[in-house]
């Protein structure tokens, strides 16, 4: 199996981390799915690490040229529309990979296109987008992917080959669902706190007191993981506290970028999901609820144009 055509939806911080490598590896076999408005922005060029790129664009309406692999890199609030927009790129053998954070996007996409198409994935790379410019260091993390059943299938091997050719750092974890939960532990204990405090990555690297704040939500995620049967260990919870050390201290997590850009955040994907699972499995998650409400305040203040002092 060889991957010759990849279509990607979502050319923000993460999409732009993957796109240059895939474009170099595949040439016009790499396409960005974009409607008219986004297409004209992309055609005027997108600046990634100071280099301007003009990627081939395909409209959601264009039919008859399906991709071998479709990659989604939109925010959670845009997922439903993106699922509709990728439709003409999905043929009988197309694989679908979601780089969205959180533990829920694969299940949502699978409801529309079927579980058998899904390749489970995550990225630990930290990228920042401002206007049409993205800064990313591929050394800050990697991409992880695998089959839900954790077999090294021909599909997984083909994606690994593609990522090698594209010079994108990757690994295939022993258990992809577990790896996605570990990433969820990172995000639930960094993103909402960073968004409320307007804290750059450095706050999560150099402040001992921040560890205590993070531990309170980490504890809730661990309890919920036990209830659903994923069972994150105490070692995972400790390890996660140091995992952000490779990030640029002046960099910002994606939720802080949302708040600063005046966008709605992914609070439902991170905290809403935890609250729902807590209710379902009878696990108390008061810190998740508190953070959820704090983010709602930040979003409402943004909407009403109220400034932080
Ligand atoms: N930034 C980071 O460091 C990391 C982010 N993530 C996760 O990756 C996902 C993407 O985040 P990030 O890249 O930061 O998000 P961004 O907001 O930077 O980028 C999302 C992009 O998707 C585009 N988009 C949305 N809907 C569509 C659509 N229907 N068709 C075409 N384009 C669309 C947006 O365009 P427009 O602006 O025009 O709406 C935007 O350019 C999130 O789930 C995030 O949590 C994971 C790891 C790290
Ligand atoms: C890079 C990292 C882990 C920072 O929290 C992230 O996933 C994000 O920004 O959403």
Coordinates of N, CA and C in Angstrom, one line a residue, residues 10-222:
X10 N -8.0 22.2 7.6 CA -7.6 23.0 8.8 C -6.2 23.4 8.6
X11 N -5.9 24.6 8.1 CA -4.6 25.1 7.9 C -4.3 26.1 9.0
X12 N -4.3 25.7 10.2 CA -3.9 26.6 11.3 C -2.6 26.1 11.9
X13 N -2.4 26.3 13.2 CA -1.1 26.0 13.8 C -0.7 24.5 13.5
X14 N -1.5 23.6 13.7 CA -1.2 22.2 13.5 C -1.2 21.8 12.1
X15 N -2.2 22.2 11.3 CA -2.2 21.9 9.9 C -0.9 22.3 9.2
X16 N -0.4 23.5 9.6 CA 0.8 24.1 9.0 C 2.1 23.4 9.5
X17 N 1.9 22.6 10.6 CA 3.1 21.9 11.0 C 3.3 20.7 10.2
X18 N 2.2 20.1 9.6 CA 2.3 18.9 8.8 C 2.5 19.2 7.3
X19 N 1.8 20.3 6.9 CA 1.7 20.6 5.5 C 3.0 20.7 4.7
X20 N 4.0 21.4 5.2 CA 5.3 21.6 4.3 C 5.9 20.2 4.0
X21 N 6.0 19.4 5.0 CA 6.6 18.0 4.9 C 5.8 17.2 3.9
X22 N 4.5 17.2 4.0 CA 3.7 16.4 3.1 C 3.7 16.9 1.7
X23 N 3.8 18.3 1.6 CA 3.8 18.9 0.2 C 5.2 18.5 -0.5
X24 N 6.2 18.6 0.3 CA 7.5 18.2 -0.2 C 7.5 16.7 -0.7
X25 N 6.9 15.9 0.1 CA 6.9 14.4 -0.2 C 6.0 14.1 -1.3
X26 N 4.8 14.8 -1.4 CA 3.8 14.4 -2.4 C 3.5 15.3 -3.5
X27 N 4.1 16.5 -3.5 CA 3.8 17.5 -4.5 C 2.3 17.8 -4.6
X28 N 1.8 17.8 -5.8 CA 0.4 18.1 -6.0 C -0.6 17.0 -5.5
X29 N 0.0 15.9 -5.0 CA -0.7 14.8 -4.3 C -1.2 15.3 -3.0
X30 N -0.6 16.4 -2.5 CA -1.1 17.0 -1.2 C -2.0 18.1 -1.5
X31 N -3.2 18.1 -1.0 CA -4.2 19.2 -1.2 C -4.8 19.7 0.1
X32 N -5.1 20.9 0.1 CA -5.8 21.5 1.3 C -7.3 21.7 0.9
X33 N -8.2 21.2 1.8 CA -9.6 21.4 1.5 C -10.0 22.7 2.1
X34 N -10.6 23.6 1.2 CA -10.9 24.9 1.7 C -12.1 25.5 0.8
X35 N -13.0 26.1 1.5 CA -14.1 26.8 0.8 C -13.5 28.1 0.2
X36 N -14.4 28.8 -0.6 CA -13.9 30.0 -1.4 C -13.1 31.0 -0.5
X37 N -13.7 31.3 0.7 CA -13.1 32.4 1.5 C -11.8 32.0 2.0
X38 N -11.7 30.8 2.5 CA -10.4 30.3 3.0 C -9.4 30.1 1.9
X39 N -9.9 29.7 0.7 CA -9.1 29.4 -0.5 C -8.3 30.7 -0.9
X40 N -9.0 31.8 -0.9 CA -8.3 33.1 -1.3 C -7.2 33.5 -0.3
X41 N -7.5 33.2 1.0 CA -6.4 33.5 2.0 C -5.2 32.6 1.7
X42 N -5.5 31.3 1.4 CA -4.4 30.3 1.2 C -3.6 30.7 0.0
X43 N -4.3 31.2 -1.1 CA -3.7 31.5 -2.3 C -2.8 32.7 -2.2
X44 N -3.0 33.5 -1.2 CA -2.1 34.7 -1.1 C -0.9 34.2 -0.2
X45 N -0.8 33.0 0.2 CA 0.4 32.5 0.8 C 0.3 32.4 2.3
X46 N 0.8 31.4 2.9 CA 0.8 31.2 4.3 C 2.3 31.1 4.8
X47 N 2.7 31.8 5.8 CA 4.1 31.8 6.2 C 4.4 30.9 7.3
X48 N 5.2 29.9 7.0 CA 5.5 28.9 8.0 C 7.0 28.9 8.3
X49 N 7.3 29.2 9.6 CA 8.7 29.4 9.9 C 9.5 30.3 8.9
X50 N 8.9 31.4 8.6 CA 9.4 32.5 7.7 C 9.5 32.1 6.3
X51 N 9.0 31.0 5.9 CA 8.9 30.6 4.4 C 7.5 30.7 4.0
X52 N 7.3 31.3 2.8 CA 5.9 31.4 2.3 C 5.5 30.2 1.4
X53 N 4.4 29.6 1.7 CA 3.9 28.4 1.0 C 2.6 28.7 0.3
X54 N 2.4 28.2 -0.9 CA 1.1 28.2 -1.5 C 0.7 26.8 -1.9
X55 N -0.1 26.2 -1.1 CA -0.4 24.8 -1.2 C -1.6 24.6 -2.2
X56 N -1.6 23.4 -2.9 CA -2.7 23.2 -3.8 C -4.0 23.1 -2.9
X57 N -5.1 23.7 -3.5 CA -6.4 23.7 -2.7 C -7.4 23.0 -3.5
X58 N -8.3 22.2 -2.8 CA -9.4 21.6 -3.4 C -10.7 22.1 -2.7
X59 N -11.7 22.3 -3.4 CA -12.9 22.8 -2.8 C -13.8 21.6 -2.2
X60 N -14.5 21.8 -1.2 CA -15.4 20.7 -0.7 C -16.3 20.2 -1.7
X61 N -16.7 21.0 -2.7 CA -17.7 20.6 -3.7 C -17.0 19.7 -4.8
X62 N -15.7 19.7 -5.0 CA -15.1 19.0 -6.1 C -15.2 17.5 -5.9
X63 N -15.6 16.8 -6.9 CA -15.9 15.4 -6.8 C -14.9 14.6 -7.7
X64 N -14.7 13.3 -7.4 CA -14.1 12.4 -8.3 C -12.6 12.2 -8.1
X65 N -12.0 12.8 -7.1 CA -10.5 12.6 -6.9 C -10.2 12.4 -5.5
X66 N -10.7 11.2 -5.0 CA -10.6 11.0 -3.5 C -9.2 10.8 -3.1
X67 N -9.0 11.0 -1.8 CA -7.6 10.9 -1.2 C -7.4 9.5 -0.6
X68 N -6.1 9.1 -0.5 CA -5.8 7.9 0.2 C -5.9 8.1 1.7
X69 N -5.6 9.3 2.1 CA -5.6 9.7 3.5 C -6.2 11.1 3.7
X70 N -7.2 11.3 4.6 CA -7.7 12.6 4.9 C -7.2 12.9 6.3
X71 N -6.7 14.1 6.5 CA -6.2 14.5 7.9 C -7.1 15.7 8.3
X72 N -7.6 15.6 9.5 CA -8.4 16.8 10.0 C -7.5 17.5 11.1
X73 N -7.4 18.8 11.0 CA -6.7 19.6 11.9 C -7.4 20.9 12.2
X74 N -8.8 20.8 12.4 CA -9.6 21.9 12.8 C -9.8 21.9 14.3
X75 N -10.3 23.0 14.8 CA -10.7 23.1 16.2 C -12.0 22.3 16.4
X76 N -12.3 21.9 17.6 CA -13.5 21.1 17.9 C -14.8 21.7 17.4
X77 N -14.9 23.0 17.6 CA -16.1 23.7 17.2 C -16.4 23.7 15.7
X78 N -15.4 23.4 15.0 CA -15.5 23.3 13.5 C -15.6 21.9 13.0
X79 N -15.6 20.9 13.9 CA -15.5 19.5 13.5 C -16.7 19.1 12.7
X80 N -17.9 19.4 13.1 CA -19.1 18.9 12.4 C -19.0 19.4 10.9
X81 N -18.7 20.7 10.7 CA -18.7 21.3 9.3 C -17.5 20.6 8.5
X82 N -16.4 20.4 9.2 CA -15.3 19.7 8.5 C -15.6 18.3 8.1
X83 N -16.4 17.6 8.9 CA -16.8 16.3 8.5 C -17.6 16.3 7.2
X84 N -18.5 17.3 7.1 CA -19.3 17.5 5.9 C -18.3 17.8 4.7
X85 N -17.4 18.8 5.0 CA -16.5 19.3 3.9 C -15.5 18.3 3.3
X86 N -15.2 17.2 4.1 CA -14.3 16.2 3.6 C -14.9 15.2 2.7
X87 N -16.3 15.2 2.7 CA -17.0 14.1 2.1 C -16.5 13.7 0.7
X88 N -16.3 14.6 -0.2 CA -15.9 14.3 -1.5 C -14.5 13.8 -1.6
X89 N -13.7 13.9 -0.6 CA -12.4 13.4 -0.6 C -12.3 11.9 0.0
X90 N -13.4 11.5 0.5 CA -13.5 10.1 1.1 C -14.0 9.1 0.1
X91 N -13.2 8.2 -0.3 CA -13.6 7.1 -1.2 C -13.7 5.8 -0.5
X92 N -13.9 4.7 -1.2 CA -14.1 3.4 -0.5 C -12.9 3.0 0.4
X93 N -11.7 3.4 0.0 CA -10.5 2.9 0.8 C -9.8 4.0 1.6
X94 N -10.4 5.2 1.6 CA -9.7 6.3 2.3 C -9.6 6.1 3.8
X95 N -8.4 6.4 4.3 CA -8.2 6.4 5.8 C -8.4 7.8 6.3
X96 N -8.9 7.9 7.5 CA -9.1 9.3 8.1 C -8.4 9.3 9.4
X97 N -7.6 10.5 9.6 CA -6.8 10.7 10.8 C -7.2 12.0 11.4
X98 N -7.4 12.1 12.7 CA -7.8 13.4 13.3 C -6.7 13.8 14.2
X99 N -6.1 15.0 14.0 CA -5.1 15.5 14.9 C -5.7 16.4 16.0
X100 N -7.0 16.4 16.1 CA -7.6 17.2 17.1 C -7.2 16.6 18.5
X101 N -7.0 17.5 19.5 CA -6.8 17.0 20.8 C -8.0 16.4 21.4
X102 N -7.9 15.8 22.6 CA -9.0 15.3 23.3 C -9.3 13.8 22.9
X103 N -10.3 13.2 23.6 CA -10.5 11.8 23.4 C -11.8 11.5 22.6
X104 N -12.4 12.6 22.0 CA -13.7 12.3 21.4 C -13.8 12.4 19.9
X105 N -12.8 13.1 19.2 CA -13.0 13.4 17.8 C -13.1 12.1 16.9
X106 N -12.3 11.1 17.2 CA -12.3 9.9 16.4 C -13.7 9.3 16.4
X107 N -14.3 9.2 17.6 CA -15.6 8.6 17.7 C -16.7 9.4 16.9
X108 N -16.6 10.7 17.0 CA -17.5 11.6 16.2 C -17.4 11.3 14.7
X109 N -16.1 11.3 14.3 CA -15.9 11.1 12.8 C -16.3 9.7 12.4
X110 N -16.1 8.7 13.3 CA -16.4 7.3 12.9 C -18.0 7.2 12.8
X111 N -18.7 8.0 13.5 CA -20.2 7.9 13.4 C -20.6 8.3 12.0
X112 N -19.9 9.2 11.3 CA -20.2 9.6 10.0 C -19.6 8.6 8.9
X113 N -18.4 8.2 9.1 CA -17.7 7.5 8.0 C -17.4 6.1 8.4
X114 N -17.6 5.6 9.6 CA -17.4 4.2 9.9 C -16.1 4.1 10.7
X115 N -16.1 3.2 11.7 CA -14.9 3.0 12.5 C -13.7 2.4 11.7
X116 N -14.1 1.6 10.6 CA -13.0 0.9 9.9 C -12.1 1.9 9.1
X117 N -12.5 3.1 8.9 CA -11.7 4.1 8.2 C -10.7 4.8 9.1
X118 N -11.0 4.7 10.4 CA -10.2 5.6 11.3 C -8.8 5.1 11.6
X119 N -7.9 6.0 11.6 CA -6.5 5.7 12.1 C -6.5 6.7 13.3
X120 N -6.3 6.1 14.5 CA -6.3 7.0 15.7 C -4.9 7.7 15.8
X121 N -5.0 9.0 16.3 CA -3.7 9.7 16.3 C -3.8 10.9 17.3
X122 N -2.6 11.4 17.5 CA -2.5 12.6 18.3 C -1.2 13.3 17.9
X123 N -1.0 14.6 18.3 CA 0.3 15.2 18.2 C 0.6 15.9 19.5
X124 N 1.9 15.8 19.8 CA 2.4 16.5 21.0 C 3.2 17.8 20.6
X125 N 3.2 18.1 19.3 CA 3.9 19.3 18.8 C 3.2 20.6 19.3
X126 N 3.9 21.6 19.6 CA 3.3 22.8 20.0 C 3.6 23.9 18.9
X127 N 2.5 24.4 18.3 CA 2.7 25.4 17.2 C 1.8 26.6 17.5
X128 N 2.3 27.8 17.1 CA 1.6 29.0 17.3 C 1.3 29.7 16.0
X129 N 0.0 30.1 15.8 CA -0.4 30.8 14.6 C -0.8 32.2 15.0
X130 N -0.3 33.2 14.3 CA -0.8 34.6 14.5 C -1.0 35.2 13.1
X131 N -2.2 35.6 12.8 CA -2.5 36.1 11.4 C -2.3 35.0 10.5
X132 N -1.5 35.2 9.4 CA -1.2 34.1 8.4 C 0.1 33.5 8.6
X133 N 0.7 33.7 9.8 CA 2.1 33.2 10.1 C 2.1 32.1 11.2
X134 N 2.8 31.0 11.0 CA 2.9 30.0 12.0 C 4.4 29.8 12.3
X135 N 4.6 29.6 13.6 CA 5.9 29.2 14.1 C 5.8 27.9 14.8
X136 N 6.6 26.9 14.3 CA 6.6 25.6 14.9 C 8.0 25.0 14.9
X137 N 8.3 24.3 16.0 CA 9.5 23.5 16.0 C 9.1 22.0 16.0
X138 N 9.5 21.3 15.0 CA 9.1 19.9 15.0 C 9.8 19.1 16.1
X139 N 10.8 19.7 16.7 CA 11.5 19.0 17.8 C 10.7 19.1 19.1
X140 N 9.7 19.9 19.1 CA 8.9 20.1 20.3 C 8.0 18.9 20.7
X141 N 7.9 18.0 19.7 CA 7.0 16.8 20.0 C 7.0 15.9 18.8
X142 N 5.9 15.1 18.7 CA 5.9 14.2 17.5 C 4.4 13.9 17.2
X143 N 4.2 13.1 16.2 CA 2.9 12.6 15.8 C 2.8 11.1 16.3
X144 N 1.7 10.7 16.8 CA 1.6 9.3 17.1 C 0.3 8.8 16.4
X145 N 0.4 7.6 15.9 CA -0.8 7.0 15.3 C -0.8 5.5 15.4
X146 N -2.0 4.9 15.1 CA -2.1 3.5 15.2 C -3.6 3.1 14.9
X147 N -3.7 1.8 14.7 CA -5.1 1.2 14.6 C -5.6 1.1 16.0
X148 N -6.9 1.2 16.1 CA -7.6 1.1 17.4 C -7.2 -0.2 18.1
X149 N -7.1 -1.3 17.3 CA -6.8 -2.6 17.8 C -5.3 -2.8 18.1
X150 N -4.5 -1.7 17.8 CA -3.1 -1.7 18.1 C -2.3 -2.8 17.3
X151 N -2.8 -3.1 16.1 CA -2.0 -4.0 15.2 C -1.2 -3.1 14.2
X152 N 0.0 -3.6 13.8 CA 0.8 -2.9 12.9 C 0.3 -3.3 11.5
X153 N -0.7 -2.6 11.0 CA -1.4 -3.0 9.8 C -0.6 -2.4 8.6
X154 N -1.0 -2.8 7.4 CA -0.4 -2.3 6.2 C -0.7 -0.8 6.1
X155 N -1.8 -0.4 6.6 CA -2.2 1.1 6.6 C -1.3 1.9 7.5
X156 N -1.0 1.3 8.7 CA -0.1 2.0 9.6 C 1.3 2.1 9.0
X157 N 1.7 1.0 8.4 CA 3.1 1.0 7.8 C 3.1 2.0 6.7
X158 N 2.1 2.2 5.9 CA 2.1 3.1 4.8 C 2.1 4.6 5.3
X159 N 1.4 4.8 6.4 CA 1.5 6.2 7.0 C 2.9 6.4 7.6
X160 N 3.5 5.4 8.2 CA 4.8 5.6 8.7 C 5.8 5.9 7.6
X161 N 5.7 5.2 6.5 CA 6.5 5.5 5.3 C 6.4 7.0 4.8
X162 N 5.1 7.4 4.8 CA 4.8 8.7 4.3 C 5.4 9.7 5.3
X163 N 5.3 9.5 6.6 CA 5.8 10.5 7.6 C 7.3 10.5 7.5
X164 N 7.9 9.4 7.2 CA 9.4 9.3 7.1 C 9.8 10.2 5.9
X165 N 9.1 10.0 4.7 CA 9.4 10.8 3.5 C 9.2 12.2 3.8
X166 N 8.2 12.5 4.6 CA 7.9 13.9 4.8 C 8.7 14.5 6.0
X167 N 9.6 13.7 6.5 CA 10.5 14.1 7.6 C 9.6 14.7 8.8
X168 N 8.6 14.0 9.1 CA 7.7 14.4 10.2 C 8.0 13.4 11.4
X169 N 8.3 13.9 12.6 CA 8.6 13.0 13.7 C 7.4 12.2 14.1
X170 N 7.5 10.9 14.2 CA 6.4 10.1 14.6 C 6.8 8.9 15.4
X171 N 5.8 8.3 16.1 CA 6.0 7.0 16.7 C 4.6 6.3 16.7
X172 N 4.7 4.9 16.8 CA 3.5 4.1 16.8 C 3.5 3.5 18.2
X173 N 2.6 4.0 19.1 CA 2.6 3.5 20.5 C 2.1 2.1 20.6
X174 N 2.4 1.5 21.6 CA 1.8 0.1 21.8 C 0.3 0.1 21.9
X175 N -0.2 1.2 22.6 CA -1.6 1.3 22.7 C -2.0 2.8 22.5
X176 N -2.6 3.0 21.3 CA -2.9 4.4 20.8 C -4.0 5.0 21.7
X177 N -5.0 4.3 22.1 CA -6.0 4.9 22.9 C -5.4 5.4 24.3
X178 N -4.6 4.6 24.8 CA -3.9 4.9 26.1 C -3.1 6.2 25.9
X179 N -2.3 6.2 24.7 CA -1.5 7.4 24.4 C -2.4 8.7 24.3
X180 N -3.6 8.5 23.7 CA -4.5 9.6 23.5 C -4.9 10.1 24.9
X181 N -5.2 9.2 25.8 CA -5.6 9.6 27.2 C -4.4 10.3 27.9
X182 N -3.2 9.8 27.7 CA -2.1 10.5 28.3 C -1.9 12.0 27.8
X183 N -2.2 12.1 26.5 CA -2.1 13.5 25.9 C -3.3 14.3 26.5
X184 N -4.4 13.7 26.8 CA -5.6 14.3 27.3 C -5.3 14.8 28.8
X185 N -4.4 14.0 29.4 CA -4.0 14.4 30.8 C -3.2 15.7 30.7
X186 N -2.3 15.8 29.7 CA -1.5 17.0 29.5 C -2.4 18.2 29.2
X187 N -3.4 18.0 28.3 CA -4.2 19.2 27.8 C -5.1 19.7 28.9
X188 N -5.8 18.7 29.6 CA -6.7 19.2 30.6 C -6.0 19.9 31.8
X189 N -4.7 19.6 31.9 CA -4.0 20.2 33.1 C -3.1 21.4 32.6
X190 N -3.1 21.7 31.3 CA -2.4 22.9 30.9 C -3.4 23.9 30.2
X191 N -4.1 23.5 29.2 CA -4.9 24.4 28.4 C -5.8 25.3 29.2
X192 N -6.7 24.8 30.0 CA -7.7 25.6 30.6 C -7.0 26.6 31.6
X193 N -6.0 26.1 32.3 CA -5.3 27.0 33.3 C -4.6 28.1 32.5
X194 N -3.9 27.7 31.4 CA -3.2 28.7 30.6 C -4.2 29.8 30.1
X195 N -5.3 29.3 29.7 CA -6.3 30.3 29.1 C -6.9 31.2 30.2
X196 N -7.1 30.7 31.4 CA -7.7 31.5 32.4 C -6.6 32.5 32.9
X197 N -5.4 32.0 33.1 CA -4.3 32.9 33.6 C -3.5 33.7 32.6
X198 N -3.8 33.4 31.3 CA -3.0 34.0 30.2 C -1.5 33.6 30.4
X199 N -1.3 32.3 30.7 CA 0.0 31.8 31.0 C 0.7 31.2 29.8
X200 N 1.9 31.7 29.5 CA 2.7 31.0 28.4 C 3.3 29.7 28.9
X201 N 3.9 29.0 28.0 CA 4.4 27.6 28.3 C 5.4 27.7 29.5
X202 N 6.2 28.7 29.6 CA 7.2 28.8 30.7 C 6.5 28.6 32.1
X203 N 5.3 29.1 32.3 CA 4.6 28.9 33.6 C 4.5 27.5 34.0
X204 N 4.5 26.6 32.9 CA 4.3 25.2 33.2 C 5.6 24.4 33.3
X205 N 6.7 25.2 33.1 CA 8.0 24.6 33.2 C 8.8 25.0 34.4
X206 N 8.6 26.2 34.9 CA 9.5 26.8 35.9 C 8.8 27.0 37.2
X207 N 7.5 26.8 37.3 CA 6.9 27.2 38.6 C 6.5 25.9 39.4
X208 N 7.1 25.7 40.6 CA 6.7 24.5 41.4 C 5.3 24.6 41.8
X209 N 4.8 25.8 42.1 CA 3.4 26.0 42.6 C 2.4 25.5 41.5
X210 N 2.8 25.7 40.3 CA 1.9 25.3 39.2 C 1.6 23.8 39.2
X211 N 2.6 23.0 39.7 CA 2.5 21.6 39.7 C 1.3 21.2 40.6
X212 N 1.1 21.9 41.7 CA 0.0 21.6 42.6 C -1.4 21.9 41.9
X213 N -1.4 23.0 41.2 CA -2.6 23.4 40.5 C -2.9 22.3 39.5
X214 N -1.9 21.9 38.7 CA -2.1 20.9 37.7 C -2.6 19.5 38.3
X215 N -2.0 19.2 39.5 CA -2.3 17.9 40.1 C -3.7 17.7 40.4
X216 N -4.4 18.9 40.8 CA -5.8 18.8 41.2 C -6.7 18.3 40.0
X217 N -6.4 18.7 38.8 CA -7.2 18.3 37.7 C -6.7 16.9 37.2
X218 N -5.4 16.7 37.2 CA -4.8 15.4 36.8 C -5.5 14.3 37.6
X219 N -5.7 14.5 38.9 CA -6.3 13.6 39.8 C -7.7 13.2 39.3
X220 N -8.4 14.2 38.9 CA -9.8 13.9 38.4 C -9.8 13.1 37.1
X221 N -8.8 13.5 36.2 CA -8.7 12.7 34.9 C -8.3 11.3 35.2
X222 N -7.4 11.1 36.2 CA -7.0 9.7 36.5 C -8.2 8.9 37.0

